[in-house]
mmCIF file of C-alpha atoms in Angstrom:
data_model
loop_
_atom_site.group_PDB
_atom_site.id
_atom_site.type_symbol
_atom_site.label_atom_id
_atom_site.label_comp_id
_atom_site.label_asym_id
_atom_site.label_seq_id
_atom_site.Cartn_x
_atom_site.Cartn_y
_atom_site.Cartn_z
ATOM 1 C CA UNK A 1 -55.440 55.672 -111.033
ATOM 2 C CA UNK A 2 -55.896 53.115 -108.240
ATOM 3 C CA UNK A 3 -58.832 50.746 -108.308
ATOM 4 C CA UNK A 4 -61.605 51.672 -105.847
ATOM 5 C CA UNK A 5 -61.859 49.229 -102.944
ATOM 6 C CA UNK A 6 -65.071 48.516 -101.047
ATOM 7 C CA UNK A 7 -66.205 47.172 -97.675
ATOM 8 C CA UNK A 8 -69.315 44.970 -97.742
ATOM 9 C CA UNK A 9 -71.691 46.071 -94.978
ATOM 10 C CA UNK A 10 -74.719 44.130 -93.792
ATOM 11 C CA UNK A 11 -77.058 46.211 -91.640
ATOM 12 C CA UNK A 12 -80.786 46.067 -90.866
ATOM 13 C CA UNK A 13 -81.209 43.173 -93.294
ATOM 14 C CA UNK A 14 -79.641 45.067 -96.195
ATOM 15 C CA UNK A 15 -76.263 44.846 -97.913
ATOM 16 C CA UNK A 16 -74.265 47.815 -99.182
ATOM 17 C CA UNK A 17 -70.779 48.172 -100.692
ATOM 18 C CA UNK A 18 -69.076 51.117 -98.997
ATOM 19 C CA UNK A 19 -66.155 52.809 -100.757
ATOM 20 C CA UNK A 20 -62.884 52.769 -98.814
ATOM 21 C CA UNK A 21 -61.806 56.411 -98.416
ATOM 22 C CA UNK A 22 -58.424 57.765 -97.274
ATOM 23 C CA UNK A 23 -58.451 59.987 -94.172
ATOM 24 C CA UNK A 24 -54.674 60.374 -93.854
ATOM 25 C CA UNK A 25 -51.513 58.464 -94.796
ATOM 26 C CA UNK A 26 -52.164 55.827 -92.109
ATOM 27 C CA UNK A 27 -55.951 55.503 -92.052
ATOM 28 C CA UNK A 28 -58.824 54.723 -94.426
ATOM 29 C CA UNK A 29 -62.506 54.503 -93.546
ATOM 30 C CA UNK A 30 -65.520 52.954 -95.234
ATOM 31 C CA UNK A 31 -67.688 55.811 -96.498
ATOM 32 C CA UNK A 32 -71.211 55.372 -95.132
ATOM 33 C CA UNK A 33 -73.718 57.843 -96.577
ATOM 34 C CA UNK A 34 -77.460 57.400 -96.121
ATOM 35 C CA UNK A 35 -78.402 60.494 -98.132
ATOM 36 C CA UNK A 36 -80.791 59.432 -100.869
ATOM 37 C CA UNK A 37 -80.886 55.775 -99.781
ATOM 38 C CA UNK A 38 -84.462 55.725 -98.513
ATOM 39 C CA UNK A 39 -84.582 51.931 -98.180
ATOM 40 C CA UNK A 40 -81.478 51.882 -95.991
ATOM 41 C CA UNK A 41 -82.544 54.903 -93.918
ATOM 42 C CA UNK A 42 -85.966 53.412 -93.198
ATOM 43 C CA UNK A 43 -84.637 49.924 -92.398
ATOM 44 C CA UNK A 44 -81.968 51.273 -90.031
ATOM 45 C CA UNK A 45 -84.403 53.653 -88.324
ATOM 46 C CA UNK A 46 -86.915 50.820 -87.818
ATOM 47 C CA UNK A 47 -84.257 48.627 -86.185
ATOM 48 C CA UNK A 48 -82.726 51.416 -84.128
ATOM 49 C CA UNK A 49 -86.031 52.531 -82.557
ATOM 50 C CA UNK A 50 -86.344 49.031 -81.083
ATOM 51 C CA UNK A 51 -83.123 49.566 -79.112
ATOM 52 C CA UNK A 52 -83.241 53.177 -77.897
ATOM 53 C CA UNK A 53 -84.061 54.300 -74.363
ATOM 54 C CA UNK A 54 -87.114 56.280 -73.338
ATOM 55 C CA UNK A 55 -86.636 59.972 -74.156
ATOM 56 C CA UNK A 56 -88.513 63.240 -74.502
ATOM 57 C CA UNK A 57 -86.690 64.477 -77.603
ATOM 58 C CA UNK A 58 -83.942 63.419 -79.997
ATOM 59 C CA UNK A 59 -81.104 65.559 -81.392
ATOM 60 C CA UNK A 60 -78.579 65.113 -84.197
ATOM 61 C CA UNK A 61 -75.807 67.211 -85.700
ATOM 62 C CA UNK A 62 -76.153 68.542 -89.220
ATOM 63 C CA UNK A 63 -76.099 66.808 -91.663
ATOM 64 C CA UNK A 64 -75.906 63.037 -92.237
ATOM 65 C CA UNK A 65 -77.987 62.254 -89.142
ATOM 66 C CA UNK A 66 -80.931 64.338 -90.383
ATOM 67 C CA UNK A 67 -82.669 61.716 -92.564
ATOM 68 C CA UNK A 68 -82.166 59.092 -89.840
ATOM 69 C CA UNK A 69 -83.586 61.182 -86.988
ATOM 70 C CA UNK A 70 -86.507 62.278 -89.170
ATOM 71 C CA UNK A 71 -87.368 58.674 -90.034
ATOM 72 C CA UNK A 72 -86.999 57.578 -86.395
ATOM 73 C CA UNK A 73 -89.286 60.396 -85.233
ATOM 74 C CA UNK A 74 -91.821 59.460 -87.927
ATOM 75 C CA UNK A 75 -91.829 55.784 -86.857
ATOM 76 C CA UNK A 76 -92.241 56.819 -83.205
ATOM 77 C CA UNK A 77 -94.937 59.382 -84.104
ATOM 78 C CA UNK A 78 -92.938 62.127 -82.406
ATOM 79 C CA UNK A 79 -93.827 65.717 -83.245
ATOM 80 C CA UNK A 80 -90.418 67.360 -82.696
ATOM 81 C CA UNK A 81 -86.700 66.654 -82.869
ATOM 82 C CA UNK A 82 -83.680 68.966 -82.880
ATOM 83 C CA UNK A 83 -80.829 69.549 -85.329
ATOM 84 C CA UNK A 84 -77.623 71.248 -84.202
ATOM 85 C CA UNK A 85 -76.682 73.378 -87.204
ATOM 86 C CA UNK A 86 -73.148 73.914 -88.531
ATOM 87 C CA UNK A 87 -73.835 77.568 -89.220
ATOM 88 C CA UNK A 88 -75.590 80.389 -87.428
ATOM 89 C CA UNK A 89 -78.956 81.063 -89.100
ATOM 90 C CA UNK A 90 -80.843 84.369 -89.233
ATOM 91 C CA UNK A 91 -83.919 82.834 -87.583
ATOM 92 C CA UNK A 92 -81.968 81.802 -84.479
ATOM 93 C CA UNK A 93 -82.672 83.871 -81.381
ATOM 94 C CA UNK A 94 -80.283 83.593 -78.417
ATOM 95 C CA UNK A 95 -78.473 80.562 -79.886
ATOM 96 C CA UNK A 96 -76.028 78.453 -77.928
ATOM 97 C CA UNK A 97 -72.927 76.933 -79.541
ATOM 98 C CA UNK A 98 -70.044 74.480 -79.095
ATOM 99 C CA UNK A 99 -67.031 73.534 -81.208
ATOM 100 C CA UNK A 100 -66.413 70.059 -82.645
ATOM 101 C CA UNK A 101 -63.666 68.278 -84.620
ATOM 102 C CA UNK A 102 -64.963 65.221 -86.504
ATOM 103 C CA UNK A 103 -62.851 62.462 -88.101
ATOM 104 C CA UNK A 104 -64.466 63.148 -91.503
ATOM 105 C CA UNK A 105 -64.094 66.955 -91.424
ATOM 106 C CA UNK A 106 -60.785 68.754 -91.919
ATOM 107 C CA UNK A 107 -61.445 71.825 -89.768
ATOM 108 C CA UNK A 108 -62.933 72.522 -86.356
ATOM 109 C CA UNK A 109 -66.621 73.345 -86.737
ATOM 110 C CA UNK A 110 -69.141 75.109 -84.533
ATOM 111 C CA UNK A 111 -72.560 73.601 -83.817
ATOM 112 C CA UNK A 112 -75.435 75.969 -83.068
ATOM 113 C CA UNK A 113 -78.777 75.398 -81.406
ATOM 114 C CA UNK A 114 -81.587 77.933 -81.511
ATOM 115 C CA UNK A 115 -82.461 79.419 -78.123
ATOM 116 C CA UNK A 116 -86.103 78.334 -78.449
ATOM 117 C CA UNK A 117 -85.011 74.725 -79.017
ATOM 118 C CA UNK A 118 -82.633 74.970 -76.070
ATOM 119 C CA UNK A 119 -85.504 76.188 -73.878
ATOM 120 C CA UNK A 120 -87.618 73.176 -74.916
ATOM 121 C CA UNK A 121 -84.795 70.850 -73.803
ATOM 122 C CA UNK A 122 -84.597 72.229 -70.266
ATOM 123 C CA UNK A 123 -85.220 69.389 -67.799
ATOM 124 C CA UNK A 124 -86.011 66.915 -70.607
ATOM 125 C CA UNK A 125 -84.391 63.568 -71.483
ATOM 126 C CA UNK A 126 -82.548 63.985 -74.787
ATOM 127 C CA UNK A 127 -81.365 61.115 -77.011
ATOM 128 C CA UNK A 128 -78.376 61.806 -79.281
ATOM 129 C CA UNK A 129 -78.744 60.236 -82.749
ATOM 130 C CA UNK A 130 -76.094 59.966 -85.479
ATOM 131 C CA UNK A 131 -75.405 57.823 -88.523
ATOM 132 C CA UNK A 132 -71.903 56.795 -87.389
ATOM 133 C CA UNK A 133 -70.127 57.277 -84.073
ATOM 134 C CA UNK A 134 -66.352 57.036 -84.454
ATOM 135 C CA UNK A 135 -64.092 59.205 -82.319
ATOM 136 C CA UNK A 136 -67.094 60.443 -80.364
ATOM 137 C CA UNK A 137 -66.213 64.122 -80.836
ATOM 138 C CA UNK A 138 -69.596 64.959 -82.384
ATOM 139 C CA UNK A 139 -71.335 63.170 -79.507
ATOM 140 C CA UNK A 140 -69.316 65.149 -76.947
ATOM 141 C CA UNK A 141 -70.263 68.406 -78.687
ATOM 142 C CA UNK A 142 -73.946 67.461 -78.642
ATOM 143 C CA UNK A 143 -73.671 66.469 -74.963
ATOM 144 C CA UNK A 144 -72.261 69.933 -74.216
ATOM 145 C CA UNK A 145 -75.119 71.612 -76.131
ATOM 146 C CA UNK A 146 -77.713 69.540 -74.250
ATOM 147 C CA UNK A 147 -76.104 70.297 -70.884
ATOM 148 C CA UNK A 148 -75.835 74.016 -71.681
ATOM 149 C CA UNK A 149 -79.546 73.969 -72.572
ATOM 150 C CA UNK A 150 -80.338 72.305 -69.245
ATOM 151 C CA UNK A 151 -81.335 68.995 -70.810
ATOM 152 C CA UNK A 152 -80.403 65.509 -69.641
ATOM 153 C CA UNK A 153 -78.505 63.166 -71.981
ATOM 154 C CA UNK A 154 -80.383 59.872 -71.722
ATOM 155 C CA UNK A 155 -78.577 57.931 -74.440
ATOM 156 C CA UNK A 156 -76.594 57.828 -77.664
ATOM 157 C CA UNK A 157 -77.693 55.889 -80.753
ATOM 158 C CA UNK A 158 -76.157 55.318 -84.176
ATOM 159 C CA UNK A 159 -76.485 52.983 -87.110
ATOM 160 C CA UNK A 160 -72.767 52.174 -86.943
ATOM 161 C CA UNK A 161 -70.063 52.277 -84.285
ATOM 162 C CA UNK A 162 -66.699 52.724 -86.011
ATOM 163 C CA UNK A 163 -63.386 51.518 -84.625
ATOM 164 C CA UNK A 164 -63.042 51.781 -80.832
ATOM 165 C CA UNK A 165 -66.559 53.221 -80.518
ATOM 166 C CA UNK A 166 -67.878 49.665 -80.911
ATOM 167 C CA UNK A 167 -66.334 48.862 -77.504
ATOM 168 C CA UNK A 168 -68.226 51.644 -75.713
ATOM 169 C CA UNK A 169 -71.084 50.497 -73.508
ATOM 170 C CA UNK A 170 -72.912 53.838 -73.621
ATOM 171 C CA UNK A 171 -73.875 53.631 -77.320
ATOM 172 C CA UNK A 172 -76.772 51.757 -78.888
ATOM 173 C CA UNK A 173 -75.854 50.762 -82.454
ATOM 174 C CA UNK A 174 -76.766 48.236 -85.133
ATOM 175 C CA UNK A 175 -73.377 47.171 -86.529
ATOM 176 C CA UNK A 176 -69.636 47.675 -86.125
ATOM 177 C CA UNK A 177 -67.644 49.412 -88.849
ATOM 178 C CA UNK A 178 -63.910 48.697 -88.963
ATOM 179 C CA UNK A 179 -61.139 51.218 -89.507
ATOM 180 C CA UNK A 180 -58.490 50.347 -92.085
ATOM 181 C CA UNK A 181 -54.931 51.062 -90.927
ATOM 182 C CA UNK A 182 -51.899 50.809 -93.231
#
Protein backbone atom coordinates (compact mmCIF):
# COMPACT_ATOMS: atom_id res chain seq x y z
CA UNK A 1 0.00 0.00 0.00
CA UNK A 2 1.34 3.43 -0.98
CA UNK A 3 2.17 5.97 1.69
CA UNK A 4 -0.42 8.75 2.02
CA UNK A 5 0.87 12.11 0.80
CA UNK A 6 -0.34 15.46 2.12
CA UNK A 7 -0.49 19.11 1.06
CA UNK A 8 0.13 21.66 3.82
CA UNK A 9 -2.53 24.38 3.63
CA UNK A 10 -2.42 27.68 5.49
CA UNK A 11 -5.76 29.49 5.49
CA UNK A 12 -7.41 32.02 7.81
CA UNK A 13 -4.46 31.80 10.20
CA UNK A 14 -4.72 28.02 10.54
CA UNK A 15 -2.67 25.14 9.15
CA UNK A 16 -4.09 21.84 7.93
CA UNK A 17 -2.55 18.79 6.22
CA UNK A 18 -4.81 17.81 3.33
CA UNK A 19 -4.61 14.26 1.96
CA UNK A 20 -3.67 14.03 -1.71
CA UNK A 21 -6.48 12.10 -3.44
CA UNK A 22 -6.51 10.58 -6.94
CA UNK A 23 -9.23 11.84 -9.31
CA UNK A 24 -8.04 9.96 -12.40
CA UNK A 25 -4.80 8.54 -13.82
CA UNK A 26 -3.45 12.03 -14.57
CA UNK A 27 -4.79 14.15 -11.71
CA UNK A 28 -4.74 14.25 -7.91
CA UNK A 29 -6.33 16.87 -5.68
CA UNK A 30 -5.84 17.89 -2.07
CA UNK A 31 -8.93 16.78 -0.16
CA UNK A 32 -10.39 19.77 1.68
CA UNK A 33 -13.24 18.87 4.03
CA UNK A 34 -14.56 21.32 6.62
CA UNK A 35 -17.15 18.92 8.05
CA UNK A 36 -16.56 18.64 11.77
CA UNK A 37 -13.69 21.15 11.81
CA UNK A 38 -15.47 23.92 13.68
CA UNK A 39 -12.30 25.96 14.25
CA UNK A 40 -11.49 25.99 10.54
CA UNK A 41 -15.09 26.66 9.47
CA UNK A 42 -15.42 29.62 11.83
CA UNK A 43 -12.02 31.11 10.96
CA UNK A 44 -12.65 30.86 7.21
CA UNK A 45 -16.18 32.26 7.51
CA UNK A 46 -14.90 35.20 9.58
CA UNK A 47 -12.27 36.04 6.94
CA UNK A 48 -14.56 35.48 3.98
CA UNK A 49 -17.33 37.80 5.24
CA UNK A 50 -14.78 40.63 5.17
CA UNK A 51 -14.37 40.18 1.41
CA UNK A 52 -17.87 39.47 0.06
CA UNK A 53 -20.07 41.95 -1.79
CA UNK A 54 -23.35 43.35 -0.52
CA UNK A 55 -26.15 40.82 -1.02
CA UNK A 56 -29.71 40.04 0.01
CA UNK A 57 -29.24 36.28 0.40
CA UNK A 58 -26.56 33.62 0.07
CA UNK A 59 -26.87 30.17 -1.55
CA UNK A 60 -24.71 27.05 -1.56
CA UNK A 61 -24.99 23.58 -3.06
CA UNK A 62 -25.42 20.58 -0.79
CA UNK A 63 -23.28 19.57 1.04
CA UNK A 64 -19.77 20.78 1.95
CA UNK A 65 -20.74 24.45 1.67
CA UNK A 66 -23.50 24.10 4.29
CA UNK A 67 -21.41 24.60 7.46
CA UNK A 68 -19.59 27.52 5.82
CA UNK A 69 -22.72 29.37 4.68
CA UNK A 70 -24.37 28.77 8.05
CA UNK A 71 -21.38 30.23 9.90
CA UNK A 72 -21.18 33.19 7.50
CA UNK A 73 -24.89 33.92 7.96
CA UNK A 74 -24.48 33.68 11.74
CA UNK A 75 -21.55 36.15 11.73
CA UNK A 76 -23.53 38.54 9.52
CA UNK A 77 -26.69 38.09 11.64
CA UNK A 78 -28.65 37.05 8.57
CA UNK A 79 -31.95 35.26 9.12
CA UNK A 80 -32.07 33.16 5.92
CA UNK A 81 -29.83 31.46 3.38
CA UNK A 82 -30.56 28.85 0.71
CA UNK A 83 -29.25 25.34 0.03
CA UNK A 84 -29.65 23.75 -3.39
CA UNK A 85 -30.36 20.11 -2.56
CA UNK A 86 -28.99 17.09 -4.45
CA UNK A 87 -32.30 15.27 -4.16
CA UNK A 88 -35.94 16.18 -4.51
CA UNK A 89 -37.54 16.38 -1.05
CA UNK A 90 -41.19 15.74 -0.15
CA UNK A 91 -41.57 19.21 1.37
CA UNK A 92 -40.61 20.95 -1.88
CA UNK A 93 -43.48 22.61 -3.71
CA UNK A 94 -42.97 23.68 -7.34
CA UNK A 95 -39.19 23.07 -7.20
CA UNK A 96 -36.81 24.21 -9.90
CA UNK A 97 -33.77 22.14 -10.91
CA UNK A 98 -30.52 22.12 -12.91
CA UNK A 99 -27.89 19.47 -13.64
CA UNK A 100 -24.24 19.70 -12.55
CA UNK A 101 -21.04 17.67 -13.02
CA UNK A 102 -18.46 18.36 -10.29
CA UNK A 103 -14.76 17.38 -10.35
CA UNK A 104 -15.20 15.41 -7.09
CA UNK A 105 -18.37 13.54 -8.11
CA UNK A 106 -18.41 10.67 -10.59
CA UNK A 107 -21.90 11.17 -12.03
CA UNK A 108 -23.99 14.09 -13.23
CA UNK A 109 -26.18 15.32 -10.38
CA UNK A 110 -29.33 17.41 -10.22
CA UNK A 111 -29.65 20.37 -7.85
CA UNK A 112 -33.11 21.30 -6.61
CA UNK A 113 -34.45 24.48 -5.07
CA UNK A 114 -37.82 24.68 -3.36
CA UNK A 115 -40.33 26.91 -5.14
CA UNK A 116 -40.85 29.03 -2.01
CA UNK A 117 -37.10 29.71 -1.81
CA UNK A 118 -37.04 30.53 -5.52
CA UNK A 119 -39.86 33.04 -4.99
CA UNK A 120 -37.88 34.74 -2.20
CA UNK A 121 -34.93 35.17 -4.60
CA UNK A 122 -36.93 37.01 -7.26
CA UNK A 123 -35.33 40.42 -7.85
CA UNK A 124 -32.82 39.91 -5.02
CA UNK A 125 -29.00 39.98 -5.06
CA UNK A 126 -27.76 36.44 -4.41
CA UNK A 127 -24.20 35.53 -3.35
CA UNK A 128 -22.97 32.03 -4.26
CA UNK A 129 -20.90 30.41 -1.48
CA UNK A 130 -18.86 27.19 -1.67
CA UNK A 131 -15.94 25.61 0.15
CA UNK A 132 -13.84 25.11 -3.01
CA UNK A 133 -14.34 26.40 -6.54
CA UNK A 134 -12.43 24.30 -9.07
CA UNK A 135 -13.89 23.71 -12.52
CA UNK A 136 -16.73 26.10 -11.75
CA UNK A 137 -19.44 23.62 -12.78
CA UNK A 138 -21.22 23.84 -9.41
CA UNK A 139 -21.12 27.65 -9.62
CA UNK A 140 -22.62 27.57 -13.13
CA UNK A 141 -25.42 25.30 -11.90
CA UNK A 142 -26.17 27.65 -9.00
CA UNK A 143 -26.11 30.64 -11.38
CA UNK A 144 -28.71 28.88 -13.54
CA UNK A 145 -30.91 28.18 -10.48
CA UNK A 146 -30.68 31.82 -9.37
CA UNK A 147 -31.49 33.10 -12.86
CA UNK A 148 -34.42 30.69 -13.23
CA UNK A 149 -35.73 31.96 -9.88
CA UNK A 150 -35.44 35.54 -11.11
CA UNK A 151 -32.59 36.43 -8.76
CA UNK A 152 -29.45 38.39 -9.57
CA UNK A 153 -26.03 36.79 -9.07
CA UNK A 154 -24.02 39.44 -7.23
CA UNK A 155 -20.89 37.43 -6.50
CA UNK A 156 -19.15 34.12 -5.90
CA UNK A 157 -17.16 33.32 -2.75
CA UNK A 158 -15.16 30.30 -1.61
CA UNK A 159 -12.54 29.40 0.94
CA UNK A 160 -10.30 27.99 -1.80
CA UNK A 161 -9.90 28.50 -5.54
CA UNK A 162 -8.44 25.32 -7.04
CA UNK A 163 -6.32 25.18 -10.18
CA UNK A 164 -7.35 27.65 -12.91
CA UNK A 165 -10.18 29.02 -10.74
CA UNK A 166 -7.54 31.03 -8.86
CA UNK A 167 -7.03 33.09 -12.04
CA UNK A 168 -10.70 34.09 -12.28
CA UNK A 169 -11.47 37.68 -11.34
CA UNK A 170 -15.12 37.00 -10.51
CA UNK A 171 -14.43 34.90 -7.39
CA UNK A 172 -13.64 36.09 -3.88
CA UNK A 173 -11.50 33.48 -2.11
CA UNK A 174 -9.02 33.15 0.74
CA UNK A 175 -6.30 30.89 -0.70
CA UNK A 176 -5.26 29.04 -3.85
CA UNK A 177 -5.25 25.25 -3.91
CA UNK A 178 -3.01 23.58 -6.50
CA UNK A 179 -3.90 20.62 -8.68
CA UNK A 180 -1.37 17.78 -8.86
CA UNK A 181 -0.77 16.48 -12.39
CA UNK A 182 1.31 13.37 -13.14
